[in-house]
Short mmCIF file of C-alpha atoms in Angstrom, two decimals:
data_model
loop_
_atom_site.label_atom_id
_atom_site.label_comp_id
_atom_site.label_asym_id
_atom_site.label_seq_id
_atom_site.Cartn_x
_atom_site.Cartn_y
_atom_site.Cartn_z
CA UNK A 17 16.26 -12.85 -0.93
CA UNK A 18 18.04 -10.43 0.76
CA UNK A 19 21.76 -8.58 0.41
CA UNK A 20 24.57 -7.99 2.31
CA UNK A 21 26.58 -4.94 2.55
CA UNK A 22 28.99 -6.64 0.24
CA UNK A 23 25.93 -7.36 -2.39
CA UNK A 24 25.97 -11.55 -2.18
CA UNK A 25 22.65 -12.61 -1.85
CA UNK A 26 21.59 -14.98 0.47
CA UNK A 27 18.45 -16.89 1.64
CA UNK A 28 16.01 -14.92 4.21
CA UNK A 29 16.37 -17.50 6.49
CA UNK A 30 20.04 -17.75 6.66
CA UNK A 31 19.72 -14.04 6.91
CA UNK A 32 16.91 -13.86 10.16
CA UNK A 33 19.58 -17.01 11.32
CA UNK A 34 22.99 -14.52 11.22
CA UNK A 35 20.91 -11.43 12.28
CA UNK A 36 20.06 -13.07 15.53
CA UNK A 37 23.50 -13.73 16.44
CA UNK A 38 24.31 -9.83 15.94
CA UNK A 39 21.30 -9.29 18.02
CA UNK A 40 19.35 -9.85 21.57
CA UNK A 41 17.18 -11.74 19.36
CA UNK A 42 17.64 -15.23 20.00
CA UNK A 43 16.46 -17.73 17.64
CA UNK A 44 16.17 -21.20 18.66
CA UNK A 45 17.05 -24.43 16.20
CA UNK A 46 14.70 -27.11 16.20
CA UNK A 47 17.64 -29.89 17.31
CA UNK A 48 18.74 -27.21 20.50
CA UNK A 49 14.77 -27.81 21.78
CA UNK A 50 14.80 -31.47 21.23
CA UNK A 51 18.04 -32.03 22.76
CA UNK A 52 16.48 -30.40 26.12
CA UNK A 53 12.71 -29.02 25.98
CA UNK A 54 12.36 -28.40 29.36
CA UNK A 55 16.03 -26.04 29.88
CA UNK A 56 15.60 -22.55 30.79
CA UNK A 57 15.36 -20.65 27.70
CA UNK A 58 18.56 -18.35 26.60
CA UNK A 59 18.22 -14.33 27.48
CA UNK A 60 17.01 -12.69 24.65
CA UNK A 61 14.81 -15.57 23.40
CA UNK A 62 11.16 -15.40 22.09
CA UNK A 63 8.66 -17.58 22.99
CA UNK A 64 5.17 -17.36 21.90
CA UNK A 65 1.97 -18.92 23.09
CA UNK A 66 -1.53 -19.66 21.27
CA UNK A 67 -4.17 -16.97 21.67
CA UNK A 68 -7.92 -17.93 21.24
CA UNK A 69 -9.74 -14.98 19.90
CA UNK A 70 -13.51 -15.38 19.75
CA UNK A 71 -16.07 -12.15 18.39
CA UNK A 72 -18.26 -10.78 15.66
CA UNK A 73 -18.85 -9.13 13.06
CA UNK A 74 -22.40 -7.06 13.15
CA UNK A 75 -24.17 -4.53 11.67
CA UNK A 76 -27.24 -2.92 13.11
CA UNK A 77 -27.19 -5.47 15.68
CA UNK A 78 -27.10 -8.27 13.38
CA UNK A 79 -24.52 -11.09 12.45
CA UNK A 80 -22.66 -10.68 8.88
CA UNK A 81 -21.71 -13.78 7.04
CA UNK A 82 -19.11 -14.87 5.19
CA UNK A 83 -16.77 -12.20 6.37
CA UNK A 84 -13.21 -12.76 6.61
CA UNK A 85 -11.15 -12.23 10.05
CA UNK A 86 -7.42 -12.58 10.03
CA UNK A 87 -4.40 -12.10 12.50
CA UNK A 88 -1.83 -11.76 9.25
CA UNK A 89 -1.25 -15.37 9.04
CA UNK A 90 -4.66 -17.58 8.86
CA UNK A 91 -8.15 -16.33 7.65
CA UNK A 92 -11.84 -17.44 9.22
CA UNK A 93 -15.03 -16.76 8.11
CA UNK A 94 -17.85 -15.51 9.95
CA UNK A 95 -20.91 -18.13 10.31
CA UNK A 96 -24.46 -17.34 9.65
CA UNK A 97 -24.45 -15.17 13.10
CA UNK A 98 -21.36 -13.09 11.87
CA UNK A 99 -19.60 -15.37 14.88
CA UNK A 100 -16.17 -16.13 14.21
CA UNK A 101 -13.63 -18.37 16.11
CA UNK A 102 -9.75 -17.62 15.22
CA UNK A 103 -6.31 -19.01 16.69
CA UNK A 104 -3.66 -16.71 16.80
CA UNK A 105 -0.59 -16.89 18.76
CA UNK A 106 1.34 -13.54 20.63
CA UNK A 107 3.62 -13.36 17.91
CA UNK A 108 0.50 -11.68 15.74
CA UNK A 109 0.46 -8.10 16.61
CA UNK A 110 -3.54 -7.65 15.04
CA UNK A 111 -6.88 -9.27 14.66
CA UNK A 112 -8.41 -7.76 11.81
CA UNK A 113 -11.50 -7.41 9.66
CA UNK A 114 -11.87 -7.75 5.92
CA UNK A 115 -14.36 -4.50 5.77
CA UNK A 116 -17.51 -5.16 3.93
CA UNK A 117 -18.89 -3.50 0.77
CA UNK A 118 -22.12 -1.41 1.47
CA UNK A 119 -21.12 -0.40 5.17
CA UNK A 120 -19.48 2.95 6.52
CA UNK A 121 -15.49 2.58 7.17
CA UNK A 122 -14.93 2.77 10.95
CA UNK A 123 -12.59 5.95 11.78
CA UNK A 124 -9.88 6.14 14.31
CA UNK A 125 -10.14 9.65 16.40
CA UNK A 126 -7.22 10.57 13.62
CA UNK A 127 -9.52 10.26 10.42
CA UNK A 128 -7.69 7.28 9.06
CA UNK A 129 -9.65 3.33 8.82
CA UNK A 130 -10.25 1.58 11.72
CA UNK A 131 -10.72 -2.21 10.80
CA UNK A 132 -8.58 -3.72 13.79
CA UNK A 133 -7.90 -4.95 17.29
CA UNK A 134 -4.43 -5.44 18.86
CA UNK A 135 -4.04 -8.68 20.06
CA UNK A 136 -4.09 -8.24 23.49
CA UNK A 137 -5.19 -12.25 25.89
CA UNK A 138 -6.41 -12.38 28.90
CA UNK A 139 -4.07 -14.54 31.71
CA UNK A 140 -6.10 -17.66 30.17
CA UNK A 141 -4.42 -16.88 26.40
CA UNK A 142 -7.92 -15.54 24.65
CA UNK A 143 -9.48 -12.67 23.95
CA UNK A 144 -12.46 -11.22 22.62
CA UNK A 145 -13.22 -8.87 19.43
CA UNK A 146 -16.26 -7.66 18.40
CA UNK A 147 -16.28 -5.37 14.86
CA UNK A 148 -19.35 -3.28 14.48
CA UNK A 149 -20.03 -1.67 11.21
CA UNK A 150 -22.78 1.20 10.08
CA UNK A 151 -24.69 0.13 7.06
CA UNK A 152 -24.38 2.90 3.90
CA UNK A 153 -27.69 4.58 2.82
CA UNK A 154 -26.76 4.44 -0.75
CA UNK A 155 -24.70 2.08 -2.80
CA UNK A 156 -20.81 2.29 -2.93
CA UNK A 157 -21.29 0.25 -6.54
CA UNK A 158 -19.89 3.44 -7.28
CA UNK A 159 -16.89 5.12 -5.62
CA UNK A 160 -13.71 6.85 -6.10
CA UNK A 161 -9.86 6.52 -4.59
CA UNK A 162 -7.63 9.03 -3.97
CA UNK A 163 -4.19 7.43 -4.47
CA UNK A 164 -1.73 9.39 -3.25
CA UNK A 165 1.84 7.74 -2.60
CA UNK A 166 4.94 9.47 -1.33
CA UNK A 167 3.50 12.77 0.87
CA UNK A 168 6.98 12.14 2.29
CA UNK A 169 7.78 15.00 4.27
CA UNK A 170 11.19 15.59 6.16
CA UNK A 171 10.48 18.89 8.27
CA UNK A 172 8.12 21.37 9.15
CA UNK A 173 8.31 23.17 5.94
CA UNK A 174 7.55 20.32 3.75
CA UNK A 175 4.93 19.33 5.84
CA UNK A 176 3.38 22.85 5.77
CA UNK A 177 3.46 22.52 1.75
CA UNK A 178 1.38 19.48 2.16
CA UNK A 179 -1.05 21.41 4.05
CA UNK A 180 -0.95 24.10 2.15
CA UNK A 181 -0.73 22.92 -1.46
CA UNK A 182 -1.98 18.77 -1.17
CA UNK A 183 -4.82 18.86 1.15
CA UNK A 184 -6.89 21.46 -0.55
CA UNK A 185 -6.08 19.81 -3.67
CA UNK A 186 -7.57 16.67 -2.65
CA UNK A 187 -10.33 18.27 -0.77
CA UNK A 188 -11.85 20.02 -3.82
CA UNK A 189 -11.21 16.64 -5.80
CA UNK A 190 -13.76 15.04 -3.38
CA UNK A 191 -16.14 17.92 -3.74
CA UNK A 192 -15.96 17.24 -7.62
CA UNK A 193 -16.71 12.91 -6.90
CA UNK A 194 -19.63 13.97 -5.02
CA UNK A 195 -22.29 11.59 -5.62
CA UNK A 196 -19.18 8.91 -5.20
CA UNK A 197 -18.20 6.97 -2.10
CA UNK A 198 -14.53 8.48 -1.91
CA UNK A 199 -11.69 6.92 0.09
CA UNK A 200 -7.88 7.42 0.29
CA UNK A 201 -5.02 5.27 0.53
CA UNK A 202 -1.30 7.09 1.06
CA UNK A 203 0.65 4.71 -0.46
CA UNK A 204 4.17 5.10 1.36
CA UNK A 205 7.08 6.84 2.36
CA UNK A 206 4.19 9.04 4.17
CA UNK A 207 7.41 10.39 5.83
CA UNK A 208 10.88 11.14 5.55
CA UNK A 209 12.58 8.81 8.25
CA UNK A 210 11.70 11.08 10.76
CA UNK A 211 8.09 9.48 12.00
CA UNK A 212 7.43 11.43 14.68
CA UNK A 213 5.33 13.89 11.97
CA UNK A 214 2.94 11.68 11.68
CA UNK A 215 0.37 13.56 13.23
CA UNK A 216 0.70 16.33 11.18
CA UNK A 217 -0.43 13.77 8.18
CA UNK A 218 -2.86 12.59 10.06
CA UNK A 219 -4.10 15.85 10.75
CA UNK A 220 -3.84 17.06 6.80
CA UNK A 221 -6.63 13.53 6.41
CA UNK A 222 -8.45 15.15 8.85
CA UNK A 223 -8.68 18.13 6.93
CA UNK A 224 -9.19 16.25 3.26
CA UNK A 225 -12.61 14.92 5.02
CA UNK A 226 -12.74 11.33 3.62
CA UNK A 227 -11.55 8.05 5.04
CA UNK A 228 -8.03 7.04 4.44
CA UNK A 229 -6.08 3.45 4.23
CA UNK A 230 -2.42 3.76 4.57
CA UNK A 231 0.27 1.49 3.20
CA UNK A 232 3.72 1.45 4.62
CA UNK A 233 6.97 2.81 2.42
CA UNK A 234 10.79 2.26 3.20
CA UNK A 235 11.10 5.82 4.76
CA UNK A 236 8.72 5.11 6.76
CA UNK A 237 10.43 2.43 8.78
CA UNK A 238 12.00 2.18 12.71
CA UNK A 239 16.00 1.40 11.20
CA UNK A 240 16.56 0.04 14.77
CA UNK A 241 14.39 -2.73 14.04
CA UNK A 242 16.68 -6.13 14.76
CA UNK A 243 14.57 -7.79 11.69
CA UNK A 244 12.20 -6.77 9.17
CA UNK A 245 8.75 -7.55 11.09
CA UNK A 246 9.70 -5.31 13.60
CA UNK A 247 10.64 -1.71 11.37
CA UNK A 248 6.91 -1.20 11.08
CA UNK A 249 6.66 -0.77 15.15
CA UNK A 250 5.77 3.04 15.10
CA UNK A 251 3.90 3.13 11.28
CA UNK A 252 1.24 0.31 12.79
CA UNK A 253 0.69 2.23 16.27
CA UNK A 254 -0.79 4.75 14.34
CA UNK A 255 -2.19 2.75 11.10
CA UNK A 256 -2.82 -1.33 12.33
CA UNK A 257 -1.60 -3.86 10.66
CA UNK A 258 1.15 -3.94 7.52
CA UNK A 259 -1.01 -5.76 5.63
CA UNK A 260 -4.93 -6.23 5.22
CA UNK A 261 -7.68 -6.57 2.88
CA UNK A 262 -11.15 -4.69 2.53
CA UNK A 263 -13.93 -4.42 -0.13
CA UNK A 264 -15.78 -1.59 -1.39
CA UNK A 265 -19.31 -2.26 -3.78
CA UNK A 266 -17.72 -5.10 -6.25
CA UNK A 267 -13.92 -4.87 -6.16
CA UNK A 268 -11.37 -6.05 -3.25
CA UNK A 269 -8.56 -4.13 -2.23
CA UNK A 270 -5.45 -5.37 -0.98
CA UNK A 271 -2.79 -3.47 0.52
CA UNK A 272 0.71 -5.39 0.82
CA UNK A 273 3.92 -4.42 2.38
CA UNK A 274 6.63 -4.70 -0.34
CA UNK A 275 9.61 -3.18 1.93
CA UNK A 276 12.26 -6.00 3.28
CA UNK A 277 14.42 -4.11 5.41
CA UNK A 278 17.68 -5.95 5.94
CA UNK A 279 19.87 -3.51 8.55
CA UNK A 280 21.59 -1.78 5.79
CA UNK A 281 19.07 -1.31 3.48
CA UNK A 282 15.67 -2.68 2.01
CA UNK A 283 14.81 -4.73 -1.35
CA UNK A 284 11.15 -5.29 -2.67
CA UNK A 285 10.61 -8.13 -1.33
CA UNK A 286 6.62 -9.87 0.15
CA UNK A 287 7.43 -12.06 1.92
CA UNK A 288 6.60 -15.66 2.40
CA UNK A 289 4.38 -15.53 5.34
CA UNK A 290 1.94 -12.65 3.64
CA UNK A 291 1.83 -14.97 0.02
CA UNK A 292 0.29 -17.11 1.92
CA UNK A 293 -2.16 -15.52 3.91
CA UNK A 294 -2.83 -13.24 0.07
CA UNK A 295 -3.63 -17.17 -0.99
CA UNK A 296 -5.94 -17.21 2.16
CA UNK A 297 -7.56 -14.43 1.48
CA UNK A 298 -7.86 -14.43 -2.31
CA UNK A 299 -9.57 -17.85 -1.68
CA UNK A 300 -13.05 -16.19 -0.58
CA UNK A 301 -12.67 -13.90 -4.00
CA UNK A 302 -15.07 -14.80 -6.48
CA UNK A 303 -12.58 -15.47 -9.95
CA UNK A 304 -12.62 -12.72 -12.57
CA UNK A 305 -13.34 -10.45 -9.67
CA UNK A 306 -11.74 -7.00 -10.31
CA UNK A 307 -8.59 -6.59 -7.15
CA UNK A 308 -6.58 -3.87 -6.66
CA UNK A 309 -3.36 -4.09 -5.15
CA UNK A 310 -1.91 -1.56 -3.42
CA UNK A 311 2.10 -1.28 -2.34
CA UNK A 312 4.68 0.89 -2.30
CA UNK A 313 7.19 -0.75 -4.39
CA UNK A 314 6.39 -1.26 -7.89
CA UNK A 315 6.28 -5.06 -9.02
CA UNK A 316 8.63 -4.49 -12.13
CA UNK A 317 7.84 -1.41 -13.75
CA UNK A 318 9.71 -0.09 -16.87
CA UNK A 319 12.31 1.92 -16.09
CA UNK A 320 14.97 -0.71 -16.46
CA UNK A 321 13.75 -0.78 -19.73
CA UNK A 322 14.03 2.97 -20.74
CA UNK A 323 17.43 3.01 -18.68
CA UNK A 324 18.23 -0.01 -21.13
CA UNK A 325 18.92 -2.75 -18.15
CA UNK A 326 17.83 -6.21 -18.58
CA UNK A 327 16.48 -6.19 -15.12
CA UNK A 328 14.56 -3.87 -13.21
CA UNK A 329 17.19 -2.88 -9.69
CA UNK A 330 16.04 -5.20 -6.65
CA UNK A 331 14.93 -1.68 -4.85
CA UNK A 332 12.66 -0.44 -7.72
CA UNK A 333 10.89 -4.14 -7.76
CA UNK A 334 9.35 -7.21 -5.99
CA UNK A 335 12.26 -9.81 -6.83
CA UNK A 336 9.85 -12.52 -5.65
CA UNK A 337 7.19 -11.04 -7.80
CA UNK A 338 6.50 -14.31 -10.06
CA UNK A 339 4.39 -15.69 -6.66
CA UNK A 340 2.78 -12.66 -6.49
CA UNK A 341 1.09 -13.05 -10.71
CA UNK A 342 0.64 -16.69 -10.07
CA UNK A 343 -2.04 -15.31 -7.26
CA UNK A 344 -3.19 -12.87 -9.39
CA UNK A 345 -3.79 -14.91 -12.28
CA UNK A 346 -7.41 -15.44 -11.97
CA UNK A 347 -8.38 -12.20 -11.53
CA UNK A 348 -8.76 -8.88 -13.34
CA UNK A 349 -5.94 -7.30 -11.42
CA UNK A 350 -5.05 -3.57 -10.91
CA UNK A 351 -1.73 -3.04 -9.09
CA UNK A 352 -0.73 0.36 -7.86
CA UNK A 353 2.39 1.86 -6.52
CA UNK A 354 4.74 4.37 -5.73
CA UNK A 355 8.27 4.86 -4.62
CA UNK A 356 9.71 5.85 -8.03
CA UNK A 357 8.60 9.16 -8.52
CA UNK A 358 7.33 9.08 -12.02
CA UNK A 359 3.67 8.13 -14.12
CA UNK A 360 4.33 4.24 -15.72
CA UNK A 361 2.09 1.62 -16.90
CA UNK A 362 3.16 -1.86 -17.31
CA UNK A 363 1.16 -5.57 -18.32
CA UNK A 364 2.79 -8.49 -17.57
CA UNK A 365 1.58 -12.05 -16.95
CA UNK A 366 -2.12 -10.25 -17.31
CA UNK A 367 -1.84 -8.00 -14.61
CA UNK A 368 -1.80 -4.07 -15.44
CA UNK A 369 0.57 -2.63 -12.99
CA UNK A 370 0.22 1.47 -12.15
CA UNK A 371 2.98 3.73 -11.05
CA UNK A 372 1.51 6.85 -10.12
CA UNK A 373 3.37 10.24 -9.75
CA UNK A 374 3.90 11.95 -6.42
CA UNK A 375 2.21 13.90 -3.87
CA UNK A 376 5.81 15.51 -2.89
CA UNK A 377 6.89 15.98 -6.82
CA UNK A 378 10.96 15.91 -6.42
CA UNK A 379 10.72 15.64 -2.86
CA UNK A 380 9.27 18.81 -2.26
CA UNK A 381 12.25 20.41 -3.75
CA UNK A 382 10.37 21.15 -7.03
CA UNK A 383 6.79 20.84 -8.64
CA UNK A 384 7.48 17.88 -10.87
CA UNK A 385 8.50 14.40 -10.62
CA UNK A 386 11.78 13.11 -12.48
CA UNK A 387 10.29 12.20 -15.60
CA UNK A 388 8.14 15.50 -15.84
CA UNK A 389 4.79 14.72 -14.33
CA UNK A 390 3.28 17.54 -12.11
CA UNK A 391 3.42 16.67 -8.38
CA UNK A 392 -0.01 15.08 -7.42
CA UNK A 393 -1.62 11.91 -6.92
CA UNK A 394 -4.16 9.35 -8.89
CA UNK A 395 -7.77 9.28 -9.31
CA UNK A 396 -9.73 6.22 -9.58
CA UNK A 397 -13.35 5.93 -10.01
CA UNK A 398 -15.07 2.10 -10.09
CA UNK A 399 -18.50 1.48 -11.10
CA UNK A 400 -19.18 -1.75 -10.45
CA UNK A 401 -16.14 -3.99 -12.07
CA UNK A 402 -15.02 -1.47 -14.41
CA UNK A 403 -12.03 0.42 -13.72
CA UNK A 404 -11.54 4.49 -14.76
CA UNK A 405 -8.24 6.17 -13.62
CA UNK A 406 -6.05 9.70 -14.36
CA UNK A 407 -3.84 11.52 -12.81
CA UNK A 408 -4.58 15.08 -11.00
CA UNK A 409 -1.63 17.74 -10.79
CA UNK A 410 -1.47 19.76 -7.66
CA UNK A 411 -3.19 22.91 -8.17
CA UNK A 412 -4.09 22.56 -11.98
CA UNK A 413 -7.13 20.86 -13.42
CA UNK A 414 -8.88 17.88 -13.78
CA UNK A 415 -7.55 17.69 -17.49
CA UNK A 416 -4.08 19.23 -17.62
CA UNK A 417 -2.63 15.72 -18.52
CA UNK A 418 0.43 16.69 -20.77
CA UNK A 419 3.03 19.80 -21.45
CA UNK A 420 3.81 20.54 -25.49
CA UNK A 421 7.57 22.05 -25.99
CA UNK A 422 8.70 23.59 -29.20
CA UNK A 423 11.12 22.82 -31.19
CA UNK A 424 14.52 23.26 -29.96
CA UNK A 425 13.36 22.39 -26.65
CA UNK A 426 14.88 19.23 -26.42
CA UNK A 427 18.51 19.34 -27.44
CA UNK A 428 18.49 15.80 -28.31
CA UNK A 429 15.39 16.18 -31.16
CA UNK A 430 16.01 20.08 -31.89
CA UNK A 431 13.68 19.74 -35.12
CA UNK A 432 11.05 17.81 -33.10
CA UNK A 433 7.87 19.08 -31.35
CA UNK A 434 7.85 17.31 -27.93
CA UNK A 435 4.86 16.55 -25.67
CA UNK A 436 4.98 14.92 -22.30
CA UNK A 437 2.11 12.81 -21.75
CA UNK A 438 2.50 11.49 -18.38
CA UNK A 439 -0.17 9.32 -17.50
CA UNK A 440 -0.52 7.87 -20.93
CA UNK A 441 -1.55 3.99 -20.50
CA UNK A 442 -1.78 1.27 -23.44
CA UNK A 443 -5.19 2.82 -24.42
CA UNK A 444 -4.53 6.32 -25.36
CA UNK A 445 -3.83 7.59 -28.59
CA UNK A 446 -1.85 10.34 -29.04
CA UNK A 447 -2.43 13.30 -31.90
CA UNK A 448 -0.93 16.22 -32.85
CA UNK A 449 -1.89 18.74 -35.69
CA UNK A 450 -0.73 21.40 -37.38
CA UNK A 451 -2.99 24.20 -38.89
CA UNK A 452 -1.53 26.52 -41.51
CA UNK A 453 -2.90 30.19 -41.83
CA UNK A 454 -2.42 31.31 -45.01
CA UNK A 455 -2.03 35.36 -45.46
CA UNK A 456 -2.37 37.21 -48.43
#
């Protein structure tokens, strides 16, 4: 779904339907190309043709099997000789790899994965795309994320703060994983609108020394874009493709792009195309596999509950998030996001959903997030199956996971003793005591 500036909602494809009209976008009805297939097609109008794109998957020189290839819409497998055979068309913008556990993650110049090819035929409409990967000399059984949504700068002087604040942060976090295979995933609004900084980010991963995924936010969109698919021009010139999948030792990662842009605005939204290809991919997952889900949009969260709505606000959630569980559903599922700008922890339909806390804090115009959590970014270590997490605040340690207030703090409780414990999940138990010194 999608909503108009005067908040009726509407289908996506009536939507797509009106916004060409508005737009040199043409799109054509299936009765205007029966009534005359061979006329000369309107200005404006796309047409796309098939691309054939034929490659491999190696390491060391030799074929891997059963790897999955994808252009965003269908997924192959490689054969026994890691050959692989895919048909795309020139509406795909990427041919790209599902990276395999127990291999080195392929950098771009920039520091950040390289997993992709554009999608770029020959005059005969195919291509060629060969992936070559570096086997690891130890296990990545174990390893270690850095999750670190919302960097979001808006000038230079937020951007410095990253660089000066973030970055060594996170650099001295991967010192302390050593003996990990550590990764990092910026999980949106990497900027502020203005995308042209996107160097200087890429220069801060750089910096932080470790490989790093990127999923895409709704500030970090191209607003001139006449439809959705094409606001994420500039983020996947520097980043690939919108959407993708990888694996590292036992678990698979998925990275989604939760951000339907619809000219005046954006609602969580994956859309219908993606479901599909998630069913695609999930398909070559091995049930009651551990998947993590990455996107900048939380599914459904619990604000609306604390703010005491019935339903969480179409920009705070994926509306069309019941096809996303029914995917889900035979896994043990880990979804993480951003975008809200506070620590949360939700289960529903047996998937535990995180909302992590913020590189930028209050958008960089304060150390904390809105509901009190430090500025900073999540932690998660995997060995094997199992699943550790916690939070790490900017500049303070690996354990400084809550703030106790006195009495009187809170105007609202002014007899109570108040602690903040931001990251605290279904698990933790919480205990306070009280010691009384007795003088004589």
């Amino acid at each position: 779904l999608v909503l108009r500036p005067n908040h009726q909602l509407i289908d996506r494809r009536s939507f797509l339907a009106a916004a060409a009209g508005l737009t040199a976008t043409a799109v054509v009805t299936p009765e205007r190309l029966l009534a005359d297939p061979y006329a000369p097609h309107a200005p404006g109008l796309r047409m796309y043709d098939p691309v054939r794109i034929r490659g491999r998957v190696v390491a060391g020189g030799r074929g891997l099997v059963r790897v999955g290839v994808t252009d965003g819409r269908s997924v192959v497998q490689t054969d026994d000789d890691g050959r692989f055979e895919l048909l795309s068309s020139t509406d795909r913008s990427y041919v790209s790899c599902c990276l395999p556990s127990g291999h080195r993650i392929p950098l771009n110049e920039t520091g950040t994965a390289r997993f992709y090819h554009a999608i770029r035929p020959n005059n005969r409409g195919e291509m060629g795309a060969l992936f070559e990967f570096e086997r690891l000399d130890e296990s990545d059984e174990r390893h270690a994320m850095l999750f670190m949504p919302d960097v979001q700068t808006q000038d230079s002087w937020e951007m410095e703060r990253f660089h000066t604040l973030s970055v060594p942060d996170a650099r001295a976090t991967v010192d302390e994983l050593a003996g990990r295979f550590t990764f990092g995933l910026a999980c949106g609004d990497i900027m502020y609108d203005d995308l042209s900084m996107y160097p200087e980010y890429e220069r801060g991963v750089r910096r932080i020394g470790i490989p790093f995924f990127q999923a895409i936010g709704n500030h970090d969109l191209d607003f001139d874009g006449p439809v959705d698919e094409e606001t994420t021009r500039t983020f996947s010139r520097h980043f690939g493709p919108r959407y993708y999948s990888f694996n590292r030792g036992a678990v698979h990662y998925l990275v989604l792009d939760d951000v339907f842009y619809h000219g005046t605005g954006y609602i969580g939204y994956v859309q219908q195309d993606q479901l599909r290809w998630l069913a695609e991919d999930l398909a070559g997952v091995e049930p009651g596999s551990t998947v993590v889900v990455c996107l900048h949009i939380p599914v459904q969260g619990t604000r609306h509950v604390r703010d005491g709505q019935r339903n969480p606000a179409i920009t705070v959630s994926v509306n069309n998030r019941e096809g996303l569980y029914r995917l889900l559903e035979p896994f043990d599922a880990h979804v993480l996001s951003g975008h809200t700008h506070e620590n949360d922890h939700n289960y529903d339909n047996g998937v535990h959903e995180h909302v992590s806390g913020t590189v930028c804090g209050a958008w960089w115009s304060g150390p904390i997030c809105g509901d009190g959590t430090p500025h900073g970014y999540s932690v998660y270590e995997m060995d094997g199956e199992a699943v550790r997490w916690r939070y790490k605040s900017t500049g303070l340690g690996a354990y400084h996971q809550m703030r106790a207030y006195l009495p009187g703090a809170d105007p609202q409780a002014p007899q109570e003793l108040v602690a903040n414990v931001w990251d605290a999940d279904g698990g933790w138990t919480v205990v306070w005591y009280l010691s009384l010194i007795h003088i004589s």
